[in-house]
Short mmCIF file of C-alpha atoms in Angstrom, two decimals:
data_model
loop_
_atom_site.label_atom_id
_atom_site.label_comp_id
_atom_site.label_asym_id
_atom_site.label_seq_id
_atom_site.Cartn_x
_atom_site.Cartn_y
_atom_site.Cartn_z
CA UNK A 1 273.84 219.18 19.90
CA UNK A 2 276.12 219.40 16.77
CA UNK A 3 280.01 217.58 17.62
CA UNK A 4 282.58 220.24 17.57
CA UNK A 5 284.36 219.89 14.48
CA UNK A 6 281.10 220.27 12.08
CA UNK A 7 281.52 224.07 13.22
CA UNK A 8 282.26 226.10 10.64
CA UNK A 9 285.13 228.42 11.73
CA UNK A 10 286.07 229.55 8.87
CA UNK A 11 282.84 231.42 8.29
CA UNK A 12 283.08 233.46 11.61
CA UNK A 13 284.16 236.83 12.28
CA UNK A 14 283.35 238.18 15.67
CA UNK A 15 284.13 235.45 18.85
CA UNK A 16 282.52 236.82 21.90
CA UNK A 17 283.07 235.56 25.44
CA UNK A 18 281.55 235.79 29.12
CA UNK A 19 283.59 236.64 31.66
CA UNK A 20 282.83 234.70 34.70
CA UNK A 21 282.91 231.37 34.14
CA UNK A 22 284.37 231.18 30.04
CA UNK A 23 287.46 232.88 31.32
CA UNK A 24 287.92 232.94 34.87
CA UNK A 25 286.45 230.73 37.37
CA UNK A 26 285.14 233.58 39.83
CA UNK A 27 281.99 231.57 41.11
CA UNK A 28 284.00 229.68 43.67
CA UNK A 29 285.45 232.58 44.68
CA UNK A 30 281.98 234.34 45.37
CA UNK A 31 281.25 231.55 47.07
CA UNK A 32 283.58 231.53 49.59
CA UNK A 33 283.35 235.32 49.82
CA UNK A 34 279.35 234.50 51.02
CA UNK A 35 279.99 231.73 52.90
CA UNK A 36 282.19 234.06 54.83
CA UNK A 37 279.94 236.92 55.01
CA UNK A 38 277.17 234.56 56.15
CA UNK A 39 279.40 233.25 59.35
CA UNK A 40 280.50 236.54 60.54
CA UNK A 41 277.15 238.46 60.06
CA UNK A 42 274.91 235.90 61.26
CA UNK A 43 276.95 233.14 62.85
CA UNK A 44 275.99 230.81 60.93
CA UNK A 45 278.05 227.76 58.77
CA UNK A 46 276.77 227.36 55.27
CA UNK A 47 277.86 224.97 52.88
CA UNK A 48 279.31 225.63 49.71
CA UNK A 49 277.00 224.48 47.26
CA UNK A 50 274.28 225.31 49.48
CA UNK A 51 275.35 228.95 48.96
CA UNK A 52 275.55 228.71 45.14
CA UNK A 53 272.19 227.25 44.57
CA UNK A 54 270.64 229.97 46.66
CA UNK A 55 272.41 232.61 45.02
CA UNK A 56 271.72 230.96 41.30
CA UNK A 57 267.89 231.19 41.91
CA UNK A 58 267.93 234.87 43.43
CA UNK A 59 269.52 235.94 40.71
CA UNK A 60 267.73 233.71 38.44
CA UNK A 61 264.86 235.82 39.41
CA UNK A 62 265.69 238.73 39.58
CA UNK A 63 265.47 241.57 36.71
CA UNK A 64 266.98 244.75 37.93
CA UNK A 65 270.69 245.66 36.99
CA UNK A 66 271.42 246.64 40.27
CA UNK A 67 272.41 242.59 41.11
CA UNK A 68 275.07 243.37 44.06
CA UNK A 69 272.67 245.31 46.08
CA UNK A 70 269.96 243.54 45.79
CA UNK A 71 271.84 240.15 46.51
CA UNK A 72 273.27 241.67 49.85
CA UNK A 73 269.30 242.74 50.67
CA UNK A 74 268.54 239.27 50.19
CA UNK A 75 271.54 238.09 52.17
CA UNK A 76 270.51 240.60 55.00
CA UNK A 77 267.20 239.67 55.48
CA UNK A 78 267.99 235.38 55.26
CA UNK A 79 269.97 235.48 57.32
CA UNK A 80 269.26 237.96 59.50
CA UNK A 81 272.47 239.72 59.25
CA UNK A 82 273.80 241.98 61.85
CA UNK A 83 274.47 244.69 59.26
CA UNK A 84 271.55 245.98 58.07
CA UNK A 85 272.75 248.96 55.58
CA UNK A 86 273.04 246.91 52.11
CA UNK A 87 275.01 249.57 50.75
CA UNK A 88 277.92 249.07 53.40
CA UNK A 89 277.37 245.32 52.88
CA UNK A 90 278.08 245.45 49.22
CA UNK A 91 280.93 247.40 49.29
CA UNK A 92 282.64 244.86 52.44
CA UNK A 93 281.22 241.98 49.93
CA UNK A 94 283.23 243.88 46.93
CA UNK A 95 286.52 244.40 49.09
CA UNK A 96 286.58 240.38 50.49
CA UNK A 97 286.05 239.23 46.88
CA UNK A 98 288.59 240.99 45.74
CA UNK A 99 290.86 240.11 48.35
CA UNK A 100 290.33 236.66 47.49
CA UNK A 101 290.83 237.46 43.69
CA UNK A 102 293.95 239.03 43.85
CA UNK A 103 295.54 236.10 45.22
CA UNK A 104 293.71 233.43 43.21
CA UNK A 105 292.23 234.05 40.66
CA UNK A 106 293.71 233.51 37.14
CA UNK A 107 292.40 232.66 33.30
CA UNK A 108 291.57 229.60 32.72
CA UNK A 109 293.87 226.86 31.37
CA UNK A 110 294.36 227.20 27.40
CA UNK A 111 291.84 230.20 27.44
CA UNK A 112 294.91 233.13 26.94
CA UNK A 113 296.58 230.88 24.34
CA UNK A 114 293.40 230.72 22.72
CA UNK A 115 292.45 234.45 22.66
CA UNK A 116 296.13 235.19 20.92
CA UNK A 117 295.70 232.84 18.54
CA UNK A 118 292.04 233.95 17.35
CA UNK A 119 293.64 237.42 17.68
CA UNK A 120 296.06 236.68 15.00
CA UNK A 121 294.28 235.45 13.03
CA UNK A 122 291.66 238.73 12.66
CA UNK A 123 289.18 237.64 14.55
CA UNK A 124 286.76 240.33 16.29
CA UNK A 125 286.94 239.78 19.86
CA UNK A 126 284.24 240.75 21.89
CA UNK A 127 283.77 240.57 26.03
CA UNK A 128 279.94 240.57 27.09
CA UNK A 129 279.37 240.35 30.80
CA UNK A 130 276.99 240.50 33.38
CA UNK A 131 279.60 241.88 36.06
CA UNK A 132 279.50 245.46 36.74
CA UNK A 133 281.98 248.06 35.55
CA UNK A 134 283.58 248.49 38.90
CA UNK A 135 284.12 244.72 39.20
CA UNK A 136 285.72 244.49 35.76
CA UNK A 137 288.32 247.07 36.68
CA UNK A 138 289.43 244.66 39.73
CA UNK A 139 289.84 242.07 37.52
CA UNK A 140 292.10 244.34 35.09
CA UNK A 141 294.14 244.79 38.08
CA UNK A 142 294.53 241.34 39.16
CA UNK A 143 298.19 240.20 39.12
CA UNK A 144 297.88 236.51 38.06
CA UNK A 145 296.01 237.58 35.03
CA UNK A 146 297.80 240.52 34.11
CA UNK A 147 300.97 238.39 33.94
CA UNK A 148 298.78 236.35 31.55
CA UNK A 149 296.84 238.95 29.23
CA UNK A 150 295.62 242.29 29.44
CA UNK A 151 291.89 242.14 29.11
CA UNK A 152 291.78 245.78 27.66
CA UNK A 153 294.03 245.82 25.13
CA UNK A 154 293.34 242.89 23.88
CA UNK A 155 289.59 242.83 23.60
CA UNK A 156 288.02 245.05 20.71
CA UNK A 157 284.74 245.83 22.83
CA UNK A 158 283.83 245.41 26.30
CA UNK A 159 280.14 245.38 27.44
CA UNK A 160 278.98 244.86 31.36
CA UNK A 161 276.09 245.19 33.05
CA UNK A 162 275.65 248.51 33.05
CA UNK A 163 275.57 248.62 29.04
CA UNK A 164 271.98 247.24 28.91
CA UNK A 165 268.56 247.38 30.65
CA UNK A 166 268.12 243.75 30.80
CA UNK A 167 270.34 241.06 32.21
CA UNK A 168 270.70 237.64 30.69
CA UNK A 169 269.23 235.16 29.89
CA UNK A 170 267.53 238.23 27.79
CA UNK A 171 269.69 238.67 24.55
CA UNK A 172 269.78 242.41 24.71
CA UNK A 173 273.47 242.57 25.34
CA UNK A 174 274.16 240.12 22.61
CA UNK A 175 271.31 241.94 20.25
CA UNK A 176 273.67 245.19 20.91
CA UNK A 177 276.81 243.36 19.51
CA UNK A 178 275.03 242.60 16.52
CA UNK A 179 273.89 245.93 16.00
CA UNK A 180 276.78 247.78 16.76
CA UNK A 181 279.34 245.43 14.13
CA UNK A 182 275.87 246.03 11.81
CA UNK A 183 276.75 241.95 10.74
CA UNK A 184 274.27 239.02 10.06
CA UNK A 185 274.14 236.46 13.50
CA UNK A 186 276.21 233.62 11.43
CA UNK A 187 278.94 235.54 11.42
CA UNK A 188 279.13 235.62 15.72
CA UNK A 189 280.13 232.56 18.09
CA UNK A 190 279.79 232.84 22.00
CA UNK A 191 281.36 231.02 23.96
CA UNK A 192 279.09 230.39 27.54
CA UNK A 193 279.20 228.33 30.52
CA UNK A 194 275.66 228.97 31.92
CA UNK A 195 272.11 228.14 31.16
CA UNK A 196 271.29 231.43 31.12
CA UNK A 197 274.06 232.34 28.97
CA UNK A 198 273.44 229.58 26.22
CA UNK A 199 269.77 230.76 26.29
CA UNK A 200 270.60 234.21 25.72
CA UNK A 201 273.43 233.32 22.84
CA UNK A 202 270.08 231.09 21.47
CA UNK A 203 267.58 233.74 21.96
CA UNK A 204 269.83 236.03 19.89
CA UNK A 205 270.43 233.25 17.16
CA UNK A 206 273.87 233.35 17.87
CA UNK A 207 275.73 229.70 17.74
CA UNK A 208 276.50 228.55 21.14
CA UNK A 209 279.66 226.78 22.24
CA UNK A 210 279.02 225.41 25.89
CA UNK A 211 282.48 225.72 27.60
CA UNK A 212 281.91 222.76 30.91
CA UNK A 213 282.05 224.35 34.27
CA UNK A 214 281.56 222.53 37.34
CA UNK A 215 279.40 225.08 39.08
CA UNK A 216 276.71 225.10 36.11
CA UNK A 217 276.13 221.23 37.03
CA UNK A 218 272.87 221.39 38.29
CA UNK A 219 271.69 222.82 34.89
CA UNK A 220 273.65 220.26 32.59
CA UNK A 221 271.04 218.24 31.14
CA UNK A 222 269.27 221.66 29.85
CA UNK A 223 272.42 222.97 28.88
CA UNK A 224 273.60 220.25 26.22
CA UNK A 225 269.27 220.41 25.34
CA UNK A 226 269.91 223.96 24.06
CA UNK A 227 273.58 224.58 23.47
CA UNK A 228 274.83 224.26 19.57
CA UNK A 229 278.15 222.52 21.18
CA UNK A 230 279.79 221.60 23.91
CA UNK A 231 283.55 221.33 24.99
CA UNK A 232 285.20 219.55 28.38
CA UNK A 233 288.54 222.49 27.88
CA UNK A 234 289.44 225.35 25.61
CA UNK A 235 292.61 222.14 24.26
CA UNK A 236 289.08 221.14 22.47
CA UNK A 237 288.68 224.63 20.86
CA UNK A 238 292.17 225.24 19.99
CA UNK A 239 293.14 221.68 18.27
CA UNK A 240 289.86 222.59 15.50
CA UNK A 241 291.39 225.94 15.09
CA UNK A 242 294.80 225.15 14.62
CA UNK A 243 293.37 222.18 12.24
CA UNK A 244 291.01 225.13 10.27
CA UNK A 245 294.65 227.18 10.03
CA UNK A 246 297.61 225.26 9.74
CA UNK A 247 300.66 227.58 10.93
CA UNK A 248 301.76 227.23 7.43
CA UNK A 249 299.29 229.22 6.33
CA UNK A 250 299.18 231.44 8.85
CA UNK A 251 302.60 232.44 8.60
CA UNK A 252 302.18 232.75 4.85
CA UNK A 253 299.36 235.31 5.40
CA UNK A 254 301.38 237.30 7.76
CA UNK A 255 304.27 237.83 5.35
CA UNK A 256 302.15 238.11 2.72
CA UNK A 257 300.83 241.67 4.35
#
């Protein structure tokens, strides 16, 4: 694993990031939302991290892009739920995490100032997730973050889920990027919090910047083993971009237009 500043900004041209986890730190929230399904379906208490661990190796394992239903399936038969119709159960699952989104979640901190200042400086930005379609649009409507940037207009291309046939840590959705801009893989950076992500970003010979998240903890050590580099907080990120363009420079190309 390469330090931070031996990253050659200057040669990049298209900055893509993952959604859950890079920018917003939804995986407590889906934990919660379980933990809560778990109680009232099935009586039962779980813990926490109990219910992320679970959830990280089902969907570790499984290939198809249908993720939600197949998650509540699983969730239905462990536990023995009381609900049995997985359809029903992913839509209730939907509705209570986004209940709990609209009142907490928001981007994380220095991430926004981050994406504006790449943005103005002519960066391609590029949003490749895993979450669905339907998902993505309750996260467009989320107040915090819409008081903080409008994912939409400020990305230049959006993929999800439903864009490609194979989820990570298979680097289709990342191969599609590269075909669709027709550029060479230097000229990409990702920015990932997961194993699976940082494999994918590697499997696609894109260079890797590992941004820490607590929930990816029990894959650390195989994270930094693979990742190209690794940063605590975005501050990291944005103090070796504003030393690759000093504002006087940046203002100077702006009025220079």
């Amino acid at each position: 694993m390469k330090n931070i500043n031996q990253l050659k900004l200057k040669n990049k041209k298209y900055i893509i990031f993952d959604m859950d986890g890079p920018l917003i730190d939804s995986i407590g929230v889906w934990n919660i939302t379980d933990q809560k399904l778990i109680e009232r379906y099935s009586g039962i208490n779980i813990d926490l991290d109990k219910i992320q661990i679970e959830r990280d190796l089902f969907l570790h394992n499984v290939q198809t892009g249908k993720t939600y239903l197949e998650y509540s399936k699983y969730l239905i038969k462990k536990y023995n739920f009381t609900i049995s119709n997985a359809e029903k159960l992913t839509k209730i699952r939907l509705n209570l995490a986004n209940e709990i989104l609209a009142n907490e979640i928001k981007f994380k901190p220095n991430v926004v100032e981050l994406i504006i200042k790449l943005k103005s400086l002519g960066f391609t930005l590029i949003l490749a997730t895993m979450t669905t379609k339907t998902q993505l649009v309750a996260y467009y409507k989320t107040k915090k973050m819409l008081e903080q940037m409008n994912i939409k207009e400020t990305f230049d291309l959006i993929l999800t889920i439903e864009d490609v046939e194979n989820k990570k840590p298979h680097p289709e959705i990342y191969n599609k990027i590269i075909q669709y801009y027709n550029a060479h893989q230097s000229e990409f950076l990702i920015f990932e919090d997961s194993y699976t992500g940082v494999l994918a970003s590697k499997s696609a010979g894109i260079e890797c910047i590992n941004i820490y998240d607590q929930y990816a903890d029990i894959d650390r050590d195989k994270i930094e083993s693979i990742t190209d580099y690794s940063i605590k907080s975005y501050k990291e990120f944005l103090n070796l971009v504003e030393k690759e363009f000093p504002i006087e420079k940046v203002l100077k190309k702006h009025y220079d237009k």
